[in-house]
mmCIF file of C-alpha atoms in Angstrom:
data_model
loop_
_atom_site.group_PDB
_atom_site.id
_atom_site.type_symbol
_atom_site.label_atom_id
_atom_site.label_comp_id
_atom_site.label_asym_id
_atom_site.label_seq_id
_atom_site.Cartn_x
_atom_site.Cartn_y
_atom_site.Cartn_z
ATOM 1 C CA UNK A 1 43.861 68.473 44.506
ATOM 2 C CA UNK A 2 46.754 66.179 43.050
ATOM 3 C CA UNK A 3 44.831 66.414 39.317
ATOM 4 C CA UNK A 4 44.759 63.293 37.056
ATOM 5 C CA UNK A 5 46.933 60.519 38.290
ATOM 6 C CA UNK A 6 48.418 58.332 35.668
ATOM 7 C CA UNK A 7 50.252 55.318 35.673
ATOM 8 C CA UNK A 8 52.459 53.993 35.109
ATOM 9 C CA UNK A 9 54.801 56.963 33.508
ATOM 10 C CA UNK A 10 56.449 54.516 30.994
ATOM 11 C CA UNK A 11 55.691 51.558 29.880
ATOM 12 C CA UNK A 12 58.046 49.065 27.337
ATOM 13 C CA UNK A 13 56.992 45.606 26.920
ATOM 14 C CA UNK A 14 57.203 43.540 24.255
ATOM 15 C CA UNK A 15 55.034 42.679 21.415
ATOM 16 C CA UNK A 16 52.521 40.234 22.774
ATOM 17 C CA UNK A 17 52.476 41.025 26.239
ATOM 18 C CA UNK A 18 49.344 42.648 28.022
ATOM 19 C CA UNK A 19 49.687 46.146 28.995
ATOM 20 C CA UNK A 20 47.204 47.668 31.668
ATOM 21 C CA UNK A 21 47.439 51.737 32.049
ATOM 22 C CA UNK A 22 45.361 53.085 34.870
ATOM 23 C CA UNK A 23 44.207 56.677 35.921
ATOM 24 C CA UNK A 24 42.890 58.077 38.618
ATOM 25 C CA UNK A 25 40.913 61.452 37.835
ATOM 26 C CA UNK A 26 40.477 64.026 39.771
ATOM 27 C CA UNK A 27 37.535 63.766 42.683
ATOM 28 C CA UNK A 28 34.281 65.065 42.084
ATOM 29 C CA UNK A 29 34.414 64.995 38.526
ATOM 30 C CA UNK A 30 32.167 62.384 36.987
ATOM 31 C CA UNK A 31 33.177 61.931 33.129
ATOM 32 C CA UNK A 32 36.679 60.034 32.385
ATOM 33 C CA UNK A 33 38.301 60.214 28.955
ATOM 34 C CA UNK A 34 40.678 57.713 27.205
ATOM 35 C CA UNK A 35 42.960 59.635 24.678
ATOM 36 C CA UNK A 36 45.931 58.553 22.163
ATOM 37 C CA UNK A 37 48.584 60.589 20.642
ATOM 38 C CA UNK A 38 50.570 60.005 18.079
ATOM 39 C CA UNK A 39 52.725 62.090 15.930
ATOM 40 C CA UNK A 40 51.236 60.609 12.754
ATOM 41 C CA UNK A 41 47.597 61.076 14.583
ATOM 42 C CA UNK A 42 47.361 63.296 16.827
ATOM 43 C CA UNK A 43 45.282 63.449 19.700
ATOM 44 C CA UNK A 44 42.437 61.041 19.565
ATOM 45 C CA UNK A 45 39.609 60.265 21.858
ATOM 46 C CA UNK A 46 39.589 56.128 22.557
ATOM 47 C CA UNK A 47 36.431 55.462 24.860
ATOM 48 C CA UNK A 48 34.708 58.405 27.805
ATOM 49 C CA UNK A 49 32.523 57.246 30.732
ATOM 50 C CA UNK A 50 30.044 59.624 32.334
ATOM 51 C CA UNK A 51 28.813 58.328 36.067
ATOM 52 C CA UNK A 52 31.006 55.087 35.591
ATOM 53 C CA UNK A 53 29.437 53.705 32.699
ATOM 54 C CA UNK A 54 31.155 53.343 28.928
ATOM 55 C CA UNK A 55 29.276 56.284 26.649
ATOM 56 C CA UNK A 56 31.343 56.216 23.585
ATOM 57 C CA UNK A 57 33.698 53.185 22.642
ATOM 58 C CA UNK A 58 33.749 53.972 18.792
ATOM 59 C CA UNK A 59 37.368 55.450 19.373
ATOM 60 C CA UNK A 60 38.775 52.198 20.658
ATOM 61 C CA UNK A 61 40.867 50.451 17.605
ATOM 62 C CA UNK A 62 40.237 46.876 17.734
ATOM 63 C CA UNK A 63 39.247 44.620 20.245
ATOM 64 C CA UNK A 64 42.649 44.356 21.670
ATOM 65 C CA UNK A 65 41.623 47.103 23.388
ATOM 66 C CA UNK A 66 39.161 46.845 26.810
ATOM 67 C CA UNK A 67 38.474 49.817 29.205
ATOM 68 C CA UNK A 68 36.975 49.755 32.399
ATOM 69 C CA UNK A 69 35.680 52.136 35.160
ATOM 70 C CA UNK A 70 34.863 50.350 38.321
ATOM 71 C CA UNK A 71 33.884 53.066 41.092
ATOM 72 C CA UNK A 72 34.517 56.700 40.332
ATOM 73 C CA UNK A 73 37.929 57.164 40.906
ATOM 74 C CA UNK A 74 39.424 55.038 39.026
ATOM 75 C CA UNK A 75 40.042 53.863 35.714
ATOM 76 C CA UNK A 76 41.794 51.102 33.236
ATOM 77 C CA UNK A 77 42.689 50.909 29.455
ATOM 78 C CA UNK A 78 44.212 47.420 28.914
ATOM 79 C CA UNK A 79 45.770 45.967 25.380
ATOM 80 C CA UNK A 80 45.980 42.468 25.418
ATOM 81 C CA UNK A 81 47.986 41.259 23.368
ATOM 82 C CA UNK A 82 50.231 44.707 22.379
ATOM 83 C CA UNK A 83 51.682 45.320 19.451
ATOM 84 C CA UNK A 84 54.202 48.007 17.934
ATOM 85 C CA UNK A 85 51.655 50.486 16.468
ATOM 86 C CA UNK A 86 50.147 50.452 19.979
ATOM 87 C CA UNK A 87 53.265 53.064 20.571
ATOM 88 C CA UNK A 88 52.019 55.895 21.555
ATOM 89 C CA UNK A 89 51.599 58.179 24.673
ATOM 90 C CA UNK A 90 47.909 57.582 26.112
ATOM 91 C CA UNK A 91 46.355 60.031 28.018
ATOM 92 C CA UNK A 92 43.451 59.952 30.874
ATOM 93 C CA UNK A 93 41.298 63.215 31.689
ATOM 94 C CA UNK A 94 38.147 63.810 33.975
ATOM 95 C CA UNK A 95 36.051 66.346 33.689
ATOM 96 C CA UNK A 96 32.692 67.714 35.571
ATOM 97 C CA UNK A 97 29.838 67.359 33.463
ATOM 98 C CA UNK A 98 27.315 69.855 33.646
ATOM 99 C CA UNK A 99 25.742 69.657 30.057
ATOM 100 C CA UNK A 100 27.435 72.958 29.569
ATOM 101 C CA UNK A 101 30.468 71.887 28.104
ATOM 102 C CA UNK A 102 33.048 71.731 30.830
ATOM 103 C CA UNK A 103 36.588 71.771 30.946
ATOM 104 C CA UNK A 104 38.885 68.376 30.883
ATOM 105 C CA UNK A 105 41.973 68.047 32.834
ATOM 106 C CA UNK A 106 44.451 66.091 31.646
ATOM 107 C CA UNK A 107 46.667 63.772 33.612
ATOM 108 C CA UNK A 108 50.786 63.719 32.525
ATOM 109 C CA UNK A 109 50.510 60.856 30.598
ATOM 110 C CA UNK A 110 51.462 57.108 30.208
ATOM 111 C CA UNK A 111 54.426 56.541 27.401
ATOM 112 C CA UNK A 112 54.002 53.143 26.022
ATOM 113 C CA UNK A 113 56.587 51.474 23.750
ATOM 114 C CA UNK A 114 56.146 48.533 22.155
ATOM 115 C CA UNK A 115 59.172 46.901 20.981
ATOM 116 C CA UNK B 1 32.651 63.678 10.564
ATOM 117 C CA UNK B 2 33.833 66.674 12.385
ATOM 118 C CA UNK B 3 37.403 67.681 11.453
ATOM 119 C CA UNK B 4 39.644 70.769 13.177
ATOM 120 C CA UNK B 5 42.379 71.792 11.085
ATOM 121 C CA UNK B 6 45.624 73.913 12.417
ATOM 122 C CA UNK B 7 47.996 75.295 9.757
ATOM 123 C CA UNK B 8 50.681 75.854 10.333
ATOM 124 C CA UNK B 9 52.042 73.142 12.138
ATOM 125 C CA UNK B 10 54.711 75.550 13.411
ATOM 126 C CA UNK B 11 56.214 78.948 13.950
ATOM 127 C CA UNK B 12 58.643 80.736 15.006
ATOM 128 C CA UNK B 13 58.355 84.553 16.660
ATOM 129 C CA UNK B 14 61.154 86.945 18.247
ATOM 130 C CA UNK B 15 59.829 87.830 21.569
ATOM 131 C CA UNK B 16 57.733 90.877 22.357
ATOM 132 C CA UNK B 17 55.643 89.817 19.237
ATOM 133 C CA UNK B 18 51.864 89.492 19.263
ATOM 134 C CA UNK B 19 50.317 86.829 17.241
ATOM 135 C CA UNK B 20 47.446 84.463 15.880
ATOM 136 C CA UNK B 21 47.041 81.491 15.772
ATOM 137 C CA UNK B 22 44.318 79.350 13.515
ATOM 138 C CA UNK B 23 41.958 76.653 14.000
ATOM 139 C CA UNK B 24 39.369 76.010 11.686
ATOM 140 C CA UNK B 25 36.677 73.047 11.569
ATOM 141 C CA UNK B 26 34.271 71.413 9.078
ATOM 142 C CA UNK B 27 31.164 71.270 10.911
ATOM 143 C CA UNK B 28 30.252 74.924 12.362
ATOM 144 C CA UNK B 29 27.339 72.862 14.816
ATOM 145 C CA UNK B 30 29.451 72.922 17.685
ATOM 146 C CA UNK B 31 28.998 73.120 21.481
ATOM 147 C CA UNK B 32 32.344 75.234 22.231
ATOM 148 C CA UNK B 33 35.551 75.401 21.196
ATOM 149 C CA UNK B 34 38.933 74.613 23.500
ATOM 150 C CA UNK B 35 42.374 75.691 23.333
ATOM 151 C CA UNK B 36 44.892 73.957 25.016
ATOM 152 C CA UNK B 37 48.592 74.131 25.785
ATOM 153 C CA UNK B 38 51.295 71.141 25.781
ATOM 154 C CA UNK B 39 54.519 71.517 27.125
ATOM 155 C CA UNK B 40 57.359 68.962 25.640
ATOM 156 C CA UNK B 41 56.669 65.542 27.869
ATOM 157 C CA UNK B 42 54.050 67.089 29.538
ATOM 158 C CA UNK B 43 50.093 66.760 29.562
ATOM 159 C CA UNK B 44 47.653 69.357 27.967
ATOM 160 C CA UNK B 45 46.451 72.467 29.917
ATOM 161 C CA UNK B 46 43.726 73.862 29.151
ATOM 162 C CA UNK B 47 43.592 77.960 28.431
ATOM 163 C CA UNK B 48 40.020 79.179 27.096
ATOM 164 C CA UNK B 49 36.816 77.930 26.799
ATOM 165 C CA UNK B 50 34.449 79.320 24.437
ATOM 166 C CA UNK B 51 30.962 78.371 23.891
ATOM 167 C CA UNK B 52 28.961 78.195 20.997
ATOM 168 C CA UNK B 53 27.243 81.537 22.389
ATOM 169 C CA UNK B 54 30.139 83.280 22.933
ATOM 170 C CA UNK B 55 31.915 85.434 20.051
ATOM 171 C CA UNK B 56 35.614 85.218 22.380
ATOM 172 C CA UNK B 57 37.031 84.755 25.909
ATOM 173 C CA UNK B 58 39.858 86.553 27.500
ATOM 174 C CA UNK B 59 42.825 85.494 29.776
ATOM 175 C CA UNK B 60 46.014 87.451 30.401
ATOM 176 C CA UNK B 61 47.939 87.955 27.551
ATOM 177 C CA UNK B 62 45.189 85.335 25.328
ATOM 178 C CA UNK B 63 41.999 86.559 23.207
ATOM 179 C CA UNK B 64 40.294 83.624 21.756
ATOM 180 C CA UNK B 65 37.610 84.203 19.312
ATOM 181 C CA UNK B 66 35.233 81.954 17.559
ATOM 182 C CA UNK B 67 33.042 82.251 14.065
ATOM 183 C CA UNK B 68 31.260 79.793 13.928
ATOM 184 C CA UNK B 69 29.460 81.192 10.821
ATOM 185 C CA UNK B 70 33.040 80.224 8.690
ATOM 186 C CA UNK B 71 34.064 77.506 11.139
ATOM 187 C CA UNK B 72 37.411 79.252 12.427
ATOM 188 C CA UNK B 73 39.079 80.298 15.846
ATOM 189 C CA UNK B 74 41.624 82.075 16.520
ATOM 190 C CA UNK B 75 44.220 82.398 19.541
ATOM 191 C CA UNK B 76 46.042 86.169 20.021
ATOM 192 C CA UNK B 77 49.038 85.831 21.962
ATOM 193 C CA UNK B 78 50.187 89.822 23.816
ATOM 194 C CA UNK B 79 53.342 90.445 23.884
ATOM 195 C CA UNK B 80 54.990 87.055 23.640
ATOM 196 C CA UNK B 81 57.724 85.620 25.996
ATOM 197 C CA UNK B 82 59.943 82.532 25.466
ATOM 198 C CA UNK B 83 57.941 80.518 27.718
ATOM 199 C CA UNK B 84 54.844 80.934 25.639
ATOM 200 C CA UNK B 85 57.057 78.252 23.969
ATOM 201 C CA UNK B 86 54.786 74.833 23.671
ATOM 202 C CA UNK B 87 52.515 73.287 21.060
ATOM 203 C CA UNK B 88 48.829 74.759 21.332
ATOM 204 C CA UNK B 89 45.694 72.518 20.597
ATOM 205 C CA UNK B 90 42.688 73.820 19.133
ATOM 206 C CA UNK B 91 39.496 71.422 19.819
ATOM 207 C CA UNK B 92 36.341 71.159 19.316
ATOM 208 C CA UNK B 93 33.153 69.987 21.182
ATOM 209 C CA UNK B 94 30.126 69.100 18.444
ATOM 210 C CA UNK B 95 27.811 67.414 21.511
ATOM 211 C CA UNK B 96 26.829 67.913 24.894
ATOM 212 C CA UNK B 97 28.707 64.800 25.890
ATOM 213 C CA UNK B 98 32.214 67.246 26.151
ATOM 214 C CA UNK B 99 33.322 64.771 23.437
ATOM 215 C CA UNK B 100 36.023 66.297 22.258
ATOM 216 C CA UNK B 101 37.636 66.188 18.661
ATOM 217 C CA UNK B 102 41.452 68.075 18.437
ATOM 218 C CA UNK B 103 43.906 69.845 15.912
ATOM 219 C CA UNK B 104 47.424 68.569 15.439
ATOM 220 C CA UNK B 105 48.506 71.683 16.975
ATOM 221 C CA UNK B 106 51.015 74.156 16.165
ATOM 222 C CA UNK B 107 54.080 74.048 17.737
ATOM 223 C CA UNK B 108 55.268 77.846 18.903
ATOM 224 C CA UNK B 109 58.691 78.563 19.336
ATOM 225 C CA UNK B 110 59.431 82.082 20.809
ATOM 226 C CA UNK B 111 63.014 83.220 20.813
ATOM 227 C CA UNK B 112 64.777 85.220 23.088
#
């Protein structure tokens, strides 16, 4: 299996512009997470989907933000309109839920720079 | 809130040196525990599981343990080699929806 496909790699746009990241996780597995890292931050969770549908969206920052999961494999996190704290690298990862607490694989990554 | 702490936030280790490191979090009613790895650029991979059951898990060179009890986990590294060189993430699953909530990380440097 390829794993978690992300992309694109890099992103820079400029402040005001819509930026759409998309993943493609890893088939079979049926939960999908949206995460952000920062250096000031850290890793944090944005918005997971289990079967397709949106569980937990209290991550997401403000309503610039939008994610969507139309069929199983794959997967968007859009920021309309971006701005410069938006910098960060976002990552997608897909895991096979089980109820027994299941590993998630992360993809590489999607570096997005807002100037 | 749950919260996973990682002190320090680096280190630095001649090789062939076997070492811990910490995780600790605020709310011992957890599902399991996760340590990852990061390499520089790179996504996270991850290295043991443990579950709330479990007291520690085993892989190569890695021992991670887990006390729930005082909220802390700990990663042994055997015998390390420069390319045990990366950040590690500690994190932490408080619900059966694998919702996941992560350390900073501590940044290992090994040296030759």
């Amino acid at each position: 299996d390829a794993g978690v496909i992300q992309s694109p790699r890099h992103e820079v746009t400029e402040m005001g512009q819509e930026v759409t990241l998309r993943c493609k996780p890893i088939s079979g597995h049926n939960s999908l997470f949206w995460y952000r890292q920062t250096m000031m931050r850290g890793l944090e969770l944005l918005i997971y989907f289990n079967n397709n549908v949106p569980i937990d969206d209290s991550g997401m920052p403000e309503d610039r933000f939008s994610a969507k999961m139309p069929n199983a494999s794959f997967s968007t996190l859009k920021i309309q309109p971006s701005e410069p704290r938006d910098s960060a690298v976002y990552f997608c990862a897909s895991s096979r839920r089980t109820g027994l607490g299941e590993t998630q694989y992360f993809g590489p990554g999607t570096r997005l720079l807002v100037l | 809130k749950q919260e996973v702490t990682q002190i320090p936030a680096a280190l630095s280790v001649p090789e062939g040196e076997n070492l811990v490191l910490n995780c600790s979090f605020t709310d011992s009613a957890i599902y399991n525990l996760q340590w990852f790895r990061q390499d520089p650029g790179k996504g996270l991979t991850s290295l043991l599981l443990i579950q709330s059951s479990q007291r520690e898990q085993t892989s190569g060179r890695l021992n991670a343990s887990l006390d729930k009890s005082s909220g802390r986990s700990t990663l042994y590294i055997a015998a390390s080699q420069p390319g045990d060189s990366a950040t590690y993430l500690c994190a932490v699953d408080s619900g059966a929806n694998s919702k996941l909530t992560f350390g900073k990380g501590i940044t290992l440097s090994v040296r030759p």
